[in-house]
Amino acid sequence: MIKLKISLSAMLLALATTLSAQVGPDEVIPRPVRYSVTNGMVPSSMVEDAVVISDDAEFVREIFPLDDFARREAYGIEITPGGITIKAVSDEGIYRARTTLEYMKGMGESLKCCTIFDYPRFRHRGVMFDISRNFRDKDFILKQIDVLASLKMNSLHLHLADDAGWRVEIGSYPELCSRAAYRFGKTWEEWSAGGCHYANRSDAGASGGFLTKEDVRQIVKYAASRHINVIPEIELPGHSAEVLDAYPSLACVDEVGGEPVFSSDVCIGNEATFAFYDAVLGEIIDMFPSEYIHIGGDEASKGSWEKCPRCKERMLKEGLSGVDELQSYMIRRIGKFLSSKGRILLGWDEIMQGGLAAGAAVMSWRGTQNGEEAIRASHDVIMSPNTYCYLDYYQDAPMYCPRAIGGYIPLDKVYSYDPAEGISDISHLLGIQGNLWCEFISSAEQFEYMLYPRAFAIAEIGWSPQEVRSYPDFRRRALSLSKRISKRGYNTFNLEEEFGERPQSKEVVSHMARGCAVKYNIPYSKKYPSTGTDALTDGKQGGWSYSNNAWQGFSSDMDVVVDLGEKKPIHYVGAWFFSCITNWVAFPEKMEISVSDDGSDFRSVYTLRREIDDDNLKGSNYALYGVPISENARYVRVRAVRADKPRHEFLFTDEIVVN
Ligand code: ACM
Ligand code: ZN
């Protein structure tokens, strides 16, 4: 047993410290598993003199039942007027303890005397940064690693390759960086609006960048010294337009002319594709020591594979029943390559399509059900569902936020997620990850604004036991931490000014048509049914996102008839519509109101025309189409007509209000 070091000067300082800035373990994110506050306090500077005990018998006995990963990261802390003691059995445990102490020290001048016993709930606690859509450089990544480490996160996933740009140096295929890392259009939006043109680095107006091998070496080293593993992602076989621009021979070819077929998917029939990925992943493996190598696997369109003679020949030769199995063939082959190098293939949940490769791990993003299914098939899974963990979605009322991709995932929604819910075998649940996609995040400031404080919630979900978590308590701590890191130059979302969910969604609207039957002349979309045939007269209105299940979607015009049950005087008809042009949801061009006494013979009353040009509106928007009328009738027909324009695909409304 190592003797405690009692420092007289520290004791005197402890006496002199004021009561006002005392920090206890109840300030820390992620919340420790267990703590108790005892009498007294010490100056925060005493943290530097903390003594480590690695063989405390009681501590060793206490961590014995834990899983290996939790035992490794477990720690105990004792803060007494005589000094600070850390108990841990590994460097990682000591690091986590010091992180807690540094966290408390950063919050105030003196620390409450206390004991802490702590260990993580999950082995994987991370975030993903998309640095393809809008490039972020080494220094920015190092700056974020400081916060991730203070939150006891242990994984940083870098999305290094996508249509919008290749972001890591590869020696064997130099055009990836000299060409596919550059484009015309500084931001993703400009590039996309301009027709997605790539550039050579030397071209006038070329914009972009990539991490050099030296950058990667520094990032990996910096992260490792903070017990954070960096997982590289090289996206394949879809989202690969930048690869095909630099190396067009990897594209599928036309059956007739032999010309490249337009697609973002690489050709799986071509052996050169496998030579390319073996070389690229070989270099990635040399750069990143991560056990897991992420190969993407999501959202391949697969269309070109159906036309390409090389892909068709591959399917025939390998006895593959279709394009799903063709994708699976590629993923399995890449998986074998990675395992021959001692690494594990990790991919988005579409890698399950056509059969999951042996030993592959899955990142569940399309909700949680794919992850649950992979676990039932005994695969390891990281949960990053877009229903809770997508940090590119709005975190507050869209009109008070910079433009985002859509959706609505405020801090309390992230925090409400329990990754273990619905999981049949917890041993295959590796943990949780927040994903920050960056199509609409072009500046460093906006990146941080989207990340913090929601990353705090991801960290606490990953570390703290479910039973000690409480949102009001977490919110209090998240506010303090946000303020602290803002002072250090991070641009966080201001939680104190949070507006919250759409007010209309919080109360039931009472009106004359509430509870009345609705006849659909055109059916609603099966994909966005809300609660079905009662949705438009149930009094429930939509939230900022259509995911609150009150918005009903139409992949057509909307044409409904509300039956008021008997002839009544009608003074008002109205409905809210939702628009998010990037998601092909638009306001109707017009809304026609007609009424009838018998349900078959309708007389036209009023036509409202679209006043807002949503083609140029950014993100999510809401418009009320409502009009006073003066009629006597039993049936009210509301017909909303889409504009004949690109992206005016869906209509969404939440309630037909009649008064
Ligand atoms: C994804 O969001 N396409 C993984
Ligand atoms: Zn092909």
Short mmCIF file of N, CA and C and ligand atoms in Angstrom, two decimals, residues 239 298-299 348 350 365 390 437, ligand 1:
data_model
loop_
_atom_site.label_atom_id
_atom_site.label_comp_id
_atom_site.label_asym_id
_atom_site.label_seq_id
_atom_site.Cartn_x
_atom_site.Cartn_y
_atom_site.Cartn_z
N HIS A 239 -22.00 6.26 -52.12
CA HIS A 239 -21.44 7.55 -51.68
C HIS A 239 -19.99 7.70 -52.16
N ASP A 298 -23.72 2.29 -46.46
CA ASP A 298 -25.10 2.79 -46.47
C ASP A 298 -25.48 3.37 -47.83
N GLU A 299 -26.77 3.31 -48.08
CA GLU A 299 -27.41 4.08 -49.14
C GLU A 299 -26.81 3.91 -50.53
N TRP A 348 -22.46 0.71 -41.54
CA TRP A 348 -23.85 1.14 -41.30
C TRP A 348 -24.77 -0.04 -41.53
N GLU A 350 -27.06 -1.01 -43.36
CA GLU A 350 -27.37 -1.61 -44.66
C GLU A 350 -26.44 -2.77 -45.01
N TRP A 365 -28.28 2.87 -37.60
CA TRP A 365 -28.63 4.28 -37.75
C TRP A 365 -30.08 4.49 -38.17
N TYR A 390 -28.77 11.75 -33.97
CA TYR A 390 -28.30 12.51 -35.13
C TYR A 390 -28.17 13.98 -34.74
N TRP A 437 -23.37 14.71 -39.12
CA TRP A 437 -23.24 14.85 -40.58
C TRP A 437 -23.18 16.34 -40.91
C1 ACM B 1 -26.36 7.54 -42.74
O1 ACM B 1 -26.88 8.44 -42.05
N1 ACM B 1 -26.58 7.51 -44.04
C2 ACM B 1 -25.52 6.52 -42.16
#
